PDB file of N, CA, C and O in Angstrom:
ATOM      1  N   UNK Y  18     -21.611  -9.290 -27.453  1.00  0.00           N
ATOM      2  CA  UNK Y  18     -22.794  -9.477 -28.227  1.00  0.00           C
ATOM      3  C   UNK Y  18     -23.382  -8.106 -28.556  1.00  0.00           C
ATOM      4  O   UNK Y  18     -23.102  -7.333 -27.640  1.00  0.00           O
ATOM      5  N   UNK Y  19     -24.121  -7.491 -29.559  1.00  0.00           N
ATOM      6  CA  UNK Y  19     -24.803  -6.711 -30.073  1.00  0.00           C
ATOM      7  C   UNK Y  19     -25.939  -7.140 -30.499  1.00  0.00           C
ATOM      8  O   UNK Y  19     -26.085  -8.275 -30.953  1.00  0.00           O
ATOM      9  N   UNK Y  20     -26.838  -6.305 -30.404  1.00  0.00           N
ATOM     10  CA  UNK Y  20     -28.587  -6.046 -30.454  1.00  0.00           C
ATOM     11  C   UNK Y  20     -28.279  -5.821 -32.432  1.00  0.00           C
ATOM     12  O   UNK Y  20     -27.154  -5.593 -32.876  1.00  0.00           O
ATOM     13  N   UNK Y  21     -29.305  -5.930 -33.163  1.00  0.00           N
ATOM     14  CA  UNK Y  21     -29.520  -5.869 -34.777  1.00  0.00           C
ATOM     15  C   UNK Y  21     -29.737  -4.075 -34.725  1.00  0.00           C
ATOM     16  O   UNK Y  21     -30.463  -3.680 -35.637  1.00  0.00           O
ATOM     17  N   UNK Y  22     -29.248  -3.057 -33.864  1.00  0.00           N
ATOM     18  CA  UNK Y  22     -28.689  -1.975 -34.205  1.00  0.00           C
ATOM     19  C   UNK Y  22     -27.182  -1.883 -34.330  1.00  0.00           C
ATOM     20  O   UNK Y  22     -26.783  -0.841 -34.849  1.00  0.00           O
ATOM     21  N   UNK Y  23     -26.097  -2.924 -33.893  1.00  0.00           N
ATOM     22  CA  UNK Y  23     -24.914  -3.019 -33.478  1.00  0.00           C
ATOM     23  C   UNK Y  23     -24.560  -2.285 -31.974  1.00  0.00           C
ATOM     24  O   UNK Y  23     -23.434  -1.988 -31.575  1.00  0.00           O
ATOM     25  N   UNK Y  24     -25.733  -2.100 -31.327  1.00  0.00           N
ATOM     26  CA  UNK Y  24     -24.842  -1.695 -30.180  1.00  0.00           C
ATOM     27  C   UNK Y  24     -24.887  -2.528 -29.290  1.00  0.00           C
ATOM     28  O   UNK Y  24     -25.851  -3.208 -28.939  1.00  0.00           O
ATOM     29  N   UNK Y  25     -23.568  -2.504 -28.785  1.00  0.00           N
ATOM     30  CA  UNK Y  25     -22.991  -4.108 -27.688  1.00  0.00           C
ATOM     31  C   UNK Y  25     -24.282  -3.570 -26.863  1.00  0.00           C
ATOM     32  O   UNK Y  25     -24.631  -2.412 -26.634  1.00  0.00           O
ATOM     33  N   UNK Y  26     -25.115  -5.323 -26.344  1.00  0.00           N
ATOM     34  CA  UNK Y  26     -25.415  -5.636 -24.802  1.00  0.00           C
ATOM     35  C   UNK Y  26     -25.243  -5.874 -24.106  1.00  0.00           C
ATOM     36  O   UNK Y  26     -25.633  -5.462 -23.013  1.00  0.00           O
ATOM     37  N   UNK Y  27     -24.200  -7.097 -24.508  1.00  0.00           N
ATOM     38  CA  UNK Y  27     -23.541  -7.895 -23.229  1.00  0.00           C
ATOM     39  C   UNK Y  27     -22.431  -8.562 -23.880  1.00  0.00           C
ATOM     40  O   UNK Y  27     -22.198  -8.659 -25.085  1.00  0.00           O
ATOM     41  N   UNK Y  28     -21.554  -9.165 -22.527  1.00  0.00           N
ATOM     42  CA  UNK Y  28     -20.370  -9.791 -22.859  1.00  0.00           C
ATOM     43  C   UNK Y  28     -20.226 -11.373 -22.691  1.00  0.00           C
ATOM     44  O   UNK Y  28     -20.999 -11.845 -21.858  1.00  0.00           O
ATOM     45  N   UNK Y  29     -19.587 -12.053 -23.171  1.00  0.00           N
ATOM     46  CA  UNK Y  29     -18.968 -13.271 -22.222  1.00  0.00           C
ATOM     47  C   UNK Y  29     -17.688 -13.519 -21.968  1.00  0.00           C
ATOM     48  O   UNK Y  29     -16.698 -13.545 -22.700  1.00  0.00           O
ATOM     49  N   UNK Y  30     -17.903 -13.768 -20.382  1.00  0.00           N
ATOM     50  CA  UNK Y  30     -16.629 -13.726 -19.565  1.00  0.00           C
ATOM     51  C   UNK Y  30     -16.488 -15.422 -19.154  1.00  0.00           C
ATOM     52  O   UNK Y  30     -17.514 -16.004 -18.803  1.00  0.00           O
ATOM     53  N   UNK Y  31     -15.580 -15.944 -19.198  1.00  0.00           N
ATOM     54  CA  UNK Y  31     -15.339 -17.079 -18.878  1.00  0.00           C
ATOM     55  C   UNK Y  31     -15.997 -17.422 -17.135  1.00  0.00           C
ATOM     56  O   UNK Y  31     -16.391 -16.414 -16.548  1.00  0.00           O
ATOM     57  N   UNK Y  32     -16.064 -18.252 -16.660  1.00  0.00           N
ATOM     58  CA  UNK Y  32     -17.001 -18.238 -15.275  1.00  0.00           C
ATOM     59  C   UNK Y  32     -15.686 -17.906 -14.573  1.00  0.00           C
ATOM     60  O   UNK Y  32     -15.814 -16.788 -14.074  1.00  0.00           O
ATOM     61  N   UNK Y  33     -14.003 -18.609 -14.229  1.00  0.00           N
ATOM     62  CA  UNK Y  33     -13.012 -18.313 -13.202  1.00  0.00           C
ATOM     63  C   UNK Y  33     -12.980 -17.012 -13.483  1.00  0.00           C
ATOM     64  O   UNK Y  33     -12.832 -16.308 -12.484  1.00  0.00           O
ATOM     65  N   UNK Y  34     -13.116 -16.127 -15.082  1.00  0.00           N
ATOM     66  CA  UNK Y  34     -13.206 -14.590 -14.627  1.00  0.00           C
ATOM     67  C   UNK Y  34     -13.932 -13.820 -14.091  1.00  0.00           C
ATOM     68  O   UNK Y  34     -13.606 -12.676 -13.775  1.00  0.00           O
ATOM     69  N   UNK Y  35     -15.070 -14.349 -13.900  1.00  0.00           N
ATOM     70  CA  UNK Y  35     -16.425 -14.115 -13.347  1.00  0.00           C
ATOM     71  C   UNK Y  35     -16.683 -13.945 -12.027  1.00  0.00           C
ATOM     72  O   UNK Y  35     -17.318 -13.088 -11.413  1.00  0.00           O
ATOM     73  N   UNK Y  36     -15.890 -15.214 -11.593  1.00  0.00           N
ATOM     74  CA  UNK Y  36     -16.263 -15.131  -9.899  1.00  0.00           C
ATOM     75  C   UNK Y  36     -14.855 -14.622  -9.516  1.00  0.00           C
ATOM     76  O   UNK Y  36     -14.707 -14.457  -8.305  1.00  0.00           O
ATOM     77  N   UNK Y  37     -13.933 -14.377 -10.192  1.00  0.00           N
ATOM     78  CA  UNK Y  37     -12.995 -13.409  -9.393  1.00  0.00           C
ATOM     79  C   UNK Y  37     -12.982 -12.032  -9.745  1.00  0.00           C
ATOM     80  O   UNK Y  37     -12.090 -11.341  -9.253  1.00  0.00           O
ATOM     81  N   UNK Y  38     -13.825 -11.502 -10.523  1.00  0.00           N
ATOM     82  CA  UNK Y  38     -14.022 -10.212 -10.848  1.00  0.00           C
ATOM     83  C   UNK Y  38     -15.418 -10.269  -9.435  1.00  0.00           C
ATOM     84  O   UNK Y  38     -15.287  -9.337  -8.641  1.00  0.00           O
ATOM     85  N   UNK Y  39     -16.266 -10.944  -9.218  1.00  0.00           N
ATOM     86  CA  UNK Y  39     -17.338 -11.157  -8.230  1.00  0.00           C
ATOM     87  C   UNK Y  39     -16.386 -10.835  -7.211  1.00  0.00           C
ATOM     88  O   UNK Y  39     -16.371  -9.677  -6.791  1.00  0.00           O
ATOM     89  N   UNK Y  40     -15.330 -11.957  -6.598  1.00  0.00           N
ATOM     90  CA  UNK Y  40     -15.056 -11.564  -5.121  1.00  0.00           C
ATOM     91  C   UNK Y  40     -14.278 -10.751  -5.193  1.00  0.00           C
ATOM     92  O   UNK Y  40     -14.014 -10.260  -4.095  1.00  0.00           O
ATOM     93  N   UNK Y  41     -13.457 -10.121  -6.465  1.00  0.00           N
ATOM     94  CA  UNK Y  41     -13.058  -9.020  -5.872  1.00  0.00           C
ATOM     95  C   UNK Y  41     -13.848  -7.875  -5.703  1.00  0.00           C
ATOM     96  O   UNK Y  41     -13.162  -6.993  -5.185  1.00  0.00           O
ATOM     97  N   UNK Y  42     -14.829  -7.565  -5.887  1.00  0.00           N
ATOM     98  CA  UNK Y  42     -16.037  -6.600  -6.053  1.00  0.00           C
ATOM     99  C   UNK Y  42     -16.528  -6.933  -4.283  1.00  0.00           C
ATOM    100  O   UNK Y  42     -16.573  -6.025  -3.454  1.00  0.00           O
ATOM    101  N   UNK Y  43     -16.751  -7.901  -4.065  1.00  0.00           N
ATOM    102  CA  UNK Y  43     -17.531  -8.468  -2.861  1.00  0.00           C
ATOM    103  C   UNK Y  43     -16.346  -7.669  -1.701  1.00  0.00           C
ATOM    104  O   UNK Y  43     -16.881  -7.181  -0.706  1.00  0.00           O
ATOM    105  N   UNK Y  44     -14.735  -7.524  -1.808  1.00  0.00           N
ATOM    106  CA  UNK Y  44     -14.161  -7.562  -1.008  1.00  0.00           C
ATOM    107  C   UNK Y  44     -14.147  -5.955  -0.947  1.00  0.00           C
ATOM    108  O   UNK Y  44     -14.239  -5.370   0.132  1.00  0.00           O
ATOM    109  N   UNK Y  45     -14.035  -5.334  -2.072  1.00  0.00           N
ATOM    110  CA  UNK Y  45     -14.071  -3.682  -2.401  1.00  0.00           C
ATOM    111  C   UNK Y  45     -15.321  -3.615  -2.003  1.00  0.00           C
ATOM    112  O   UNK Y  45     -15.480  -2.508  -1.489  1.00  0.00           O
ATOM    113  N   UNK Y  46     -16.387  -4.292  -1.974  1.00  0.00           N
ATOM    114  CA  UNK Y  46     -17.486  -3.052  -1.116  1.00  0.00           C
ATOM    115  C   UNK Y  46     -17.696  -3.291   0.316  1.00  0.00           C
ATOM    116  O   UNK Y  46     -18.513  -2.721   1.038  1.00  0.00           O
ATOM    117  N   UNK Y  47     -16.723  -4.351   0.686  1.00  0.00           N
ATOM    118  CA  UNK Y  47     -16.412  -4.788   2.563  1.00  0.00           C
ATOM    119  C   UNK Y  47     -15.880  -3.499   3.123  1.00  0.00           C
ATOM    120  O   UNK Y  47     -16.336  -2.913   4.105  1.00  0.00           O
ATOM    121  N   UNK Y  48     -14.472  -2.986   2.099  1.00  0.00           N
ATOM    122  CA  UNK Y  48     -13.669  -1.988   2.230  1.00  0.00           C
ATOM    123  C   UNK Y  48     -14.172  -1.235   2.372  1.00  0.00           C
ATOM    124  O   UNK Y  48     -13.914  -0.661   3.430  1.00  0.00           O
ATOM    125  N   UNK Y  49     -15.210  -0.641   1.538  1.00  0.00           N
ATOM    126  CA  UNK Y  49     -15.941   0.503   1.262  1.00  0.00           C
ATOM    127  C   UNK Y  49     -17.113   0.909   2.383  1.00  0.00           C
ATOM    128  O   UNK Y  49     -17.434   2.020   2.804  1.00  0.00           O
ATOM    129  N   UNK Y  50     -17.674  -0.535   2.732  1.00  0.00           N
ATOM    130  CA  UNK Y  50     -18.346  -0.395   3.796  1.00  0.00           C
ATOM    131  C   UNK Y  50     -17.595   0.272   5.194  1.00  0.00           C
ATOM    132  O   UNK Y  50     -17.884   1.296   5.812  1.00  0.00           O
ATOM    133  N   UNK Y  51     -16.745  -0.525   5.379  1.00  0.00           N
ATOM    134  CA  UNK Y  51     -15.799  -0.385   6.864  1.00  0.00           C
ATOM    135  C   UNK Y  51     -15.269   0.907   7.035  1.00  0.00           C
ATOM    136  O   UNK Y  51     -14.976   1.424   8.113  1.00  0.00           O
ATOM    137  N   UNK Y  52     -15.109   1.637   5.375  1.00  0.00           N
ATOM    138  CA  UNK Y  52     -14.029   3.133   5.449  1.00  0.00           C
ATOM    139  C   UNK Y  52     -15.352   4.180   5.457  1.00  0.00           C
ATOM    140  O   UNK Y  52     -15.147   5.383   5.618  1.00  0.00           O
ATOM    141  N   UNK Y  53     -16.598   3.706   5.292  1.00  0.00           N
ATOM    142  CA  UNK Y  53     -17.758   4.784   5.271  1.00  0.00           C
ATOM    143  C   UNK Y  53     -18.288   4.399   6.703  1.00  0.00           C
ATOM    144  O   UNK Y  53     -19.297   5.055   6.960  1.00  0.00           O
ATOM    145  N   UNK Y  54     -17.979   3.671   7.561  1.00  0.00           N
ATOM    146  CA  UNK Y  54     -18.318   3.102   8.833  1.00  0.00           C
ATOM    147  C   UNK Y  54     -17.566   4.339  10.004  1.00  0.00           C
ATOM    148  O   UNK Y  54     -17.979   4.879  11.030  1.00  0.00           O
ATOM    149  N   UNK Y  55     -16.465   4.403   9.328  1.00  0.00           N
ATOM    150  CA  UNK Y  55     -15.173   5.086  10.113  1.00  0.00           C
ATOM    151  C   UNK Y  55     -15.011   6.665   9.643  1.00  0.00           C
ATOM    152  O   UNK Y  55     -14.523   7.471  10.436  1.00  0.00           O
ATOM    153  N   UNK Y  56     -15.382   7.025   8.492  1.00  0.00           N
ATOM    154  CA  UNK Y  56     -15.731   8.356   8.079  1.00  0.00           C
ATOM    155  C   UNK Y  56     -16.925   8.898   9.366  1.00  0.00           C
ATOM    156  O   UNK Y  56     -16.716   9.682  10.291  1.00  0.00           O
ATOM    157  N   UNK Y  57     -18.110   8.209   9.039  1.00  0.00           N
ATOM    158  CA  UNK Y  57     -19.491   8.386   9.895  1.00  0.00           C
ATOM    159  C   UNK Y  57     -19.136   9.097  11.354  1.00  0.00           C
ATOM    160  O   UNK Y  57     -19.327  10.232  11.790  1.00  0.00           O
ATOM    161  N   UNK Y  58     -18.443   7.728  11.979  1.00  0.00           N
ATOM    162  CA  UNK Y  58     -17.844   7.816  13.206  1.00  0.00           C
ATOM    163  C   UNK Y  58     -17.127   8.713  13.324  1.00  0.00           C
ATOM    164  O   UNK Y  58     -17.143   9.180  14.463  1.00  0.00           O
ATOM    165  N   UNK Y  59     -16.458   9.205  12.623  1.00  0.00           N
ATOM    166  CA  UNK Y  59     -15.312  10.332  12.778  1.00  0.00           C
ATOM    167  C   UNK Y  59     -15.990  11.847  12.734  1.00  0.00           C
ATOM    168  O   UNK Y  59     -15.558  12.703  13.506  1.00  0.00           O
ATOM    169  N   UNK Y  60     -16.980  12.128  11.880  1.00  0.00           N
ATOM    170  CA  UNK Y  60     -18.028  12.664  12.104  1.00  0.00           C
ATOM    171  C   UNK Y  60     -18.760  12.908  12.863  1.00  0.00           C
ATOM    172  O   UNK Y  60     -19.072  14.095  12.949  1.00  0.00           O
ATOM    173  N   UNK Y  61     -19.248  12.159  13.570  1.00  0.00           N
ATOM    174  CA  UNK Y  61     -20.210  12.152  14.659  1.00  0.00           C
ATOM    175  C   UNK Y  61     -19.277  13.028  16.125  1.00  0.00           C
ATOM    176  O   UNK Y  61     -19.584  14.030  16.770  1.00  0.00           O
ATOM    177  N   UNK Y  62     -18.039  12.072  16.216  1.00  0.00           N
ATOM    178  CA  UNK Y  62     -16.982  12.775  16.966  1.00  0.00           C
ATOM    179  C   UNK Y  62     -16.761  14.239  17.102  1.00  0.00           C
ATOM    180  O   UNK Y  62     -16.805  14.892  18.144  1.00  0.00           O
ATOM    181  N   UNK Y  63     -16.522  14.655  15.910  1.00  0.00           N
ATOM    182  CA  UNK Y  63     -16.390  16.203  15.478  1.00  0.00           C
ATOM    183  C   UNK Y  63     -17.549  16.501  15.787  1.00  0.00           C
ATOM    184  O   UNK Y  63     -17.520  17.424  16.601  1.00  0.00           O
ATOM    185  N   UNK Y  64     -18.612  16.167  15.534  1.00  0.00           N
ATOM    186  CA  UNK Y  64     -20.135  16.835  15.511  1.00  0.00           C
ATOM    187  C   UNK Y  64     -20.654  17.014  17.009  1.00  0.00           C
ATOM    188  O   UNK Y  64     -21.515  17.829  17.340  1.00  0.00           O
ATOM    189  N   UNK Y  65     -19.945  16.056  17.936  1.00  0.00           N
ATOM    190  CA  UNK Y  65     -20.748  16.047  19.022  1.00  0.00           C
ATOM    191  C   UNK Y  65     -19.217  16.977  19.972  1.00  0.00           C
ATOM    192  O   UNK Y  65     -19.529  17.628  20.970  1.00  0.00           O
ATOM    193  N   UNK Y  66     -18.097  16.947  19.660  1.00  0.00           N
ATOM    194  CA  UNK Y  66     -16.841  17.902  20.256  1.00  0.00           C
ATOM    195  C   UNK Y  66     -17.475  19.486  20.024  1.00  0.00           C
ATOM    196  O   UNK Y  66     -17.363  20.262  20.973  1.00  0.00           O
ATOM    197  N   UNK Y  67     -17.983  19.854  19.062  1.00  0.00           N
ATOM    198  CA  UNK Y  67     -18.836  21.172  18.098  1.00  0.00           C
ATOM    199  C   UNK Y  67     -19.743  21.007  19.371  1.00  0.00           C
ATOM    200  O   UNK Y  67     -19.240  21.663  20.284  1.00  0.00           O
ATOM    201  N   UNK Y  68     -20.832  20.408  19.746  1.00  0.00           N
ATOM    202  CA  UNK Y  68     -21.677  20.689  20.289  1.00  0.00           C
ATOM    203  C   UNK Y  68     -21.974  20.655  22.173  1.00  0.00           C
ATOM    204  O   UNK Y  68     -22.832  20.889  23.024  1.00  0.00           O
ATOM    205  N   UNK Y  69     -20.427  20.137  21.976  1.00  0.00           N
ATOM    206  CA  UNK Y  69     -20.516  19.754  23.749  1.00  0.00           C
ATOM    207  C   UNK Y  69     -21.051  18.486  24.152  1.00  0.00           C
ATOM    208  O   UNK Y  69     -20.947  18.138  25.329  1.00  0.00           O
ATOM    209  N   UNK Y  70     -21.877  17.415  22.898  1.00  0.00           N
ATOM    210  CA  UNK Y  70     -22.499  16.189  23.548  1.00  0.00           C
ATOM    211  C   UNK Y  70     -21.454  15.422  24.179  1.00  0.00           C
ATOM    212  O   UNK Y  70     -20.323  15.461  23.694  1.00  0.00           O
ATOM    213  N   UNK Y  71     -21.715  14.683  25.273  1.00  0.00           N
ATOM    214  CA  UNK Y  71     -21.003  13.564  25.673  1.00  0.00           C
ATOM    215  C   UNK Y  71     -21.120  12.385  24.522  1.00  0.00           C
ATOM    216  O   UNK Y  71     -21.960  12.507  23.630  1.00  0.00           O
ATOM    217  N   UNK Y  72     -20.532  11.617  24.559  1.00  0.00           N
ATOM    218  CA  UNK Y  72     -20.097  10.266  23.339  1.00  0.00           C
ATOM    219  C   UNK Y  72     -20.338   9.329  24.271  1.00  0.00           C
ATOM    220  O   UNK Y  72     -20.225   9.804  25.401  1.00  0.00           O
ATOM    221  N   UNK Y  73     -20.663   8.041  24.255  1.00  0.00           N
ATOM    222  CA  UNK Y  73     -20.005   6.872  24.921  1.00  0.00           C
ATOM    223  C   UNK Y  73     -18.797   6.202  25.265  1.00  0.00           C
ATOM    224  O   UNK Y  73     -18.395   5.341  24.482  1.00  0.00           O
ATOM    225  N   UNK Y  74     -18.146   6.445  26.302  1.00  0.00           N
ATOM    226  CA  UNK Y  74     -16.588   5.304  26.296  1.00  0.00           C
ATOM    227  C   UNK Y  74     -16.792   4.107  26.060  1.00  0.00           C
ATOM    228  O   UNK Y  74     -17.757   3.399  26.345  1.00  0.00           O
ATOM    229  N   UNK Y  75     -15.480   3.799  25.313  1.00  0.00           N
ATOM    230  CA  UNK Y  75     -15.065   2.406  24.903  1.00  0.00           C
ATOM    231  C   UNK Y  75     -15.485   1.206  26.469  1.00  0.00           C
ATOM    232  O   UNK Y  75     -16.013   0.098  26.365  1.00  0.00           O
ATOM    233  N   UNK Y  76     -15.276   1.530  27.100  1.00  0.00           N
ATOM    234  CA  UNK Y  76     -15.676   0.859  28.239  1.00  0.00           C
ATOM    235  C   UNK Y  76     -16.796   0.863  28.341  1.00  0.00           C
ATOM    236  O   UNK Y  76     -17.408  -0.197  28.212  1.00  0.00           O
ATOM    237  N   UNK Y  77     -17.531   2.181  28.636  1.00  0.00           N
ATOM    238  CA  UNK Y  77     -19.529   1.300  28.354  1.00  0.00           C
ATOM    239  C   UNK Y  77     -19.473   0.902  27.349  1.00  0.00           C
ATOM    240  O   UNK Y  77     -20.377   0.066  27.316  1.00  0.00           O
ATOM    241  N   UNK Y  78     -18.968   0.918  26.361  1.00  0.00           N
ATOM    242  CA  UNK Y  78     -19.420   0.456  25.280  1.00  0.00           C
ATOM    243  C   UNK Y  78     -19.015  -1.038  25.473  1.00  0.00           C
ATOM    244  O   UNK Y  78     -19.762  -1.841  24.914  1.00  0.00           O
ATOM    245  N   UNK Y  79     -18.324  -1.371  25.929  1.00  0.00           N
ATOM    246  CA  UNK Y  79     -17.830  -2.661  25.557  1.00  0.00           C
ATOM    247  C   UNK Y  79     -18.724  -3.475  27.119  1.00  0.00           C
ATOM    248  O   UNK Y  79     -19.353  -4.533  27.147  1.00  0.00           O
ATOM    249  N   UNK Y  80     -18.513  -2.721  27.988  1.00  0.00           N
ATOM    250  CA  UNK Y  80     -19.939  -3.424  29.033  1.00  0.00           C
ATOM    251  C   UNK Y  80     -20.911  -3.747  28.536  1.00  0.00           C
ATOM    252  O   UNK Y  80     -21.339  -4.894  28.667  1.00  0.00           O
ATOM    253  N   UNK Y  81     -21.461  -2.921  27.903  1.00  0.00           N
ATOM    254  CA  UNK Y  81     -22.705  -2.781  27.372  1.00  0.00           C
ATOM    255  C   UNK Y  81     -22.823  -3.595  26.076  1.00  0.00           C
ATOM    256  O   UNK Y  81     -23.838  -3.486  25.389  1.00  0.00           O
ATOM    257  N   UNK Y  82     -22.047  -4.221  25.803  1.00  0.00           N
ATOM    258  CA  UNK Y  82     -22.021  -5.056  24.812  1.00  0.00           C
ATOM    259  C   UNK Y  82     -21.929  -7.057  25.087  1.00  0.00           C
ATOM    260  O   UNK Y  82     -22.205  -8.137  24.565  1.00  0.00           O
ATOM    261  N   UNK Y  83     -21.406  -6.492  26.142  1.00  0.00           N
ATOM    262  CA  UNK Y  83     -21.458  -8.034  27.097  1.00  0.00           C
ATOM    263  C   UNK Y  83     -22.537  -8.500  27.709  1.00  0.00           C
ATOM    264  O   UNK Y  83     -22.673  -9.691  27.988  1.00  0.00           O
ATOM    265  N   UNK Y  84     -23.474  -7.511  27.991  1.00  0.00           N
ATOM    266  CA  UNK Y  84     -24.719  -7.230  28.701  1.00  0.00           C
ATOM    267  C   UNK Y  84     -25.757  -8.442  28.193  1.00  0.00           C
ATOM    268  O   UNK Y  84     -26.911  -8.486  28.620  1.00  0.00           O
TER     269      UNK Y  84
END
């Protein structure tokens, strides 16, 4: 569609293209979430090896999660 200057506003997409252009979007920003989750973490690692902090072990961590 175009506005009475001709420049496109919008489109139409059939709805099955719609919601699979949706979940695939929904699943790419799961990805995106989980790989900026694991960047962070990997970071923090380096950041606290640099500084001498202790980290938490997987074991408190996982006590401490049962808690």
């Amino acid at each position: 569609m175009v506005d009475e200057n001709g420049e496109k506003t919008s489109v139409l997409v059939p709805l099955k293209t719609w919601e699979k252009i949706n979940q695939d979007y929904h699943k790419l920003q799961n990805k995106l979430n989980v790989l900026t989750g694991i960047k962070d973490a990997l970071n923090e690692v380096r950041d606290a090896k640099k500084s001498g902090k202790k980290l938490q072990t997987l074991k408190d961590f996982l006590r401490e999660s049962h808690s």
